[in-house]
Amino acid sequence: DQQVKQNSPSLSVQEGRISILNCDYTNSMFDYFLWYKKYPAEGPTFLISISSIKDKNEDGRFTVFLNKSAKHLSLHIVPSQPGDSAVYFCAATGAGGTSYGKLTFGQGTILTVHP
Amino acid sequence: EPEVTQTPSHQVTQMGQEVILRCVPISNHLYFYWYRQILGQKVEFLVSFYNNEISEKSEIFDDQFSVERPDGSNFTLKIRSTKLEDSAMYFCASRTDSYTGELFFGEGSRLTVL
């Protein structure tokens, strides 16, 4: 099942710089996209989301961009901090109603932010 | 801050044994989920539960799996006869009735089947 893909297994960034994590999807029925962050031995923690009617959503240091025509989204973290080091998952959902909680996850990208 | 709690954090069992994983979702949430992550693989949807019944389940969720909300607070996942391939981290999640895009996940229960 490759409906949501994160092609970069890892990303290394210097503190203070921008981190850009990418995600591609194939299912045209997806209309809501989310980013989750996960530390070892913890559950995923919600970061930010975007509806398909928007192309950008911003929350503090985190911005998600959606390009529907390319079926691509990205998460920008500016400035990156060492505490941002974690696994980042892209997830998608759609079809409405009770199906909204049925998330399809990408494989995750390990972000390491060096001091 | 309210959180989803799961017990046990780690369970080791013999193949063929029954296992029950427990979750206490956030109290005003109405939709409940189980996900799992096999080591090195993606987080996968197992089942969603709303209004005291399963609303959707994946092909992974076969007859060996069941869920229930026995007392209005706990939400359990039962595996009747565990297999080696059931070894995974199992995550419970919940959300409110208005979809804001946010599922709240518990810290997970690691199941090891020997």
Tab-separated table of N, CA, C and O in Angstrom, chain B residues 2 5 11-12 30 33 40-41 43 45 55 60 71 74 83 87-88 96 102 108:
chain	number	residue	atom	x	y	z
B	2	PRO	N	-5.579	16.581	28.730
B	2	PRO	CA	-6.126	15.214	28.663
B	2	PRO	C	-5.313	14.356	27.700
B	2	PRO	O	-4.756	14.858	26.725
B	5	THR	N	-4.687	6.929	27.472
B	5	THR	CA	-3.788	6.055	28.218
B	5	THR	C	-4.002	4.612	27.790
B	5	THR	O	-5.132	4.199	27.512
B	11	GLN	N	3.561	-6.350	26.598
B	11	GLN	CA	3.075	-7.668	26.940
B	11	GLN	C	3.770	-8.715	26.087
B	11	GLN	O	3.852	-8.580	24.862
B	12	VAL	N	4.255	-9.737	26.779
B	12	VAL	CA	4.876	-10.875	26.094
B	12	VAL	C	3.943	-12.062	26.264
B	12	VAL	O	3.477	-12.333	27.374
B	30	LEU	N	-15.665	10.796	20.972
B	30	LEU	CA	-16.736	9.900	20.545
B	30	LEU	C	-16.280	8.834	19.551
B	30	LEU	O	-16.992	7.859	19.337
B	33	TYR	N	-10.193	4.408	17.903
B	33	TYR	CA	-9.459	3.700	16.858
B	33	TYR	C	-8.378	2.838	17.472
B	33	TYR	O	-7.824	3.140	18.528
B	40	GLY	N	9.643	-1.379	11.936
B	40	GLY	CA	10.216	-1.029	10.636
B	40	GLY	C	9.196	-0.761	9.553
B	40	GLY	O	9.568	-0.474	8.419
B	41	GLN	N	7.913	-0.845	9.910
B	41	GLN	CA	6.875	-0.639	8.903
B	41	GLN	C	6.017	0.579	9.251
B	41	GLN	O	6.240	1.256	10.243
B	43	VAL	N	2.682	2.871	10.254
B	43	VAL	CA	1.542	2.799	11.155
B	43	VAL	C	0.311	2.460	10.303
B	43	VAL	O	0.052	3.104	9.290
B	45	PHE	N	-3.890	1.423	10.010
B	45	PHE	CA	-5.231	1.451	10.587
B	45	PHE	C	-5.750	0.028	10.775
B	45	PHE	O	-5.595	-0.826	9.887
B	55	SER	N	-17.295	0.971	12.940
B	55	SER	CA	-17.712	1.743	11.776
B	55	SER	C	-16.888	1.386	10.539
B	55	SER	O	-17.381	1.484	9.425
B	60	ILE	N	-6.689	-6.297	7.812
B	60	ILE	CA	-5.892	-6.916	8.874
B	60	ILE	C	-6.799	-7.399	9.996
B	60	ILE	O	-6.550	-8.418	10.635
B	71	ASP	N	-17.575	-0.410	29.404
B	71	ASP	CA	-18.109	0.334	30.532
B	71	ASP	C	-18.172	1.839	30.297
B	71	ASP	O	-18.250	2.593	31.240
B	74	ASN	N	-13.423	2.438	29.137
B	74	ASN	CA	-12.378	1.634	28.523
B	74	ASN	C	-12.740	1.246	27.098
B	74	ASN	O	-13.922	1.086	26.764
B	83	LYS	N	-0.681	-14.761	16.871
B	83	LYS	CA	0.285	-15.337	15.945
B	83	LYS	C	1.583	-14.548	16.044
B	83	LYS	O	1.596	-13.414	16.539
B	87	SER	N	3.001	-9.550	16.516
B	87	SER	CA	3.964	-8.757	17.280
B	87	SER	C	4.087	-7.380	16.653
B	87	SER	O	4.408	-7.237	15.462
B	88	ALA	N	3.793	-6.365	17.448
B	88	ALA	CA	3.766	-4.993	16.937
B	88	ALA	C	3.527	-4.049	18.096
B	88	ALA	O	3.246	-4.464	19.224
B	96	THR	N	-12.819	13.907	18.809
B	96	THR	CA	-14.145	14.441	19.100
B	96	THR	C	-15.072	14.223	17.907
B	96	THR	O	-14.672	13.680	16.882
B	102	GLU	N	-7.506	16.101	14.039
B	102	GLU	CA	-6.584	15.647	15.069
B	102	GLU	C	-7.076	14.376	15.745
B	102	GLU	O	-8.104	14.361	16.407
B	108	GLY	N	0.991	3.671	23.277
B	108	GLY	CA	1.166	2.384	22.633
B	108	GLY	C	1.362	1.233	23.609
B	108	GLY	O	1.822	1.418	24.736
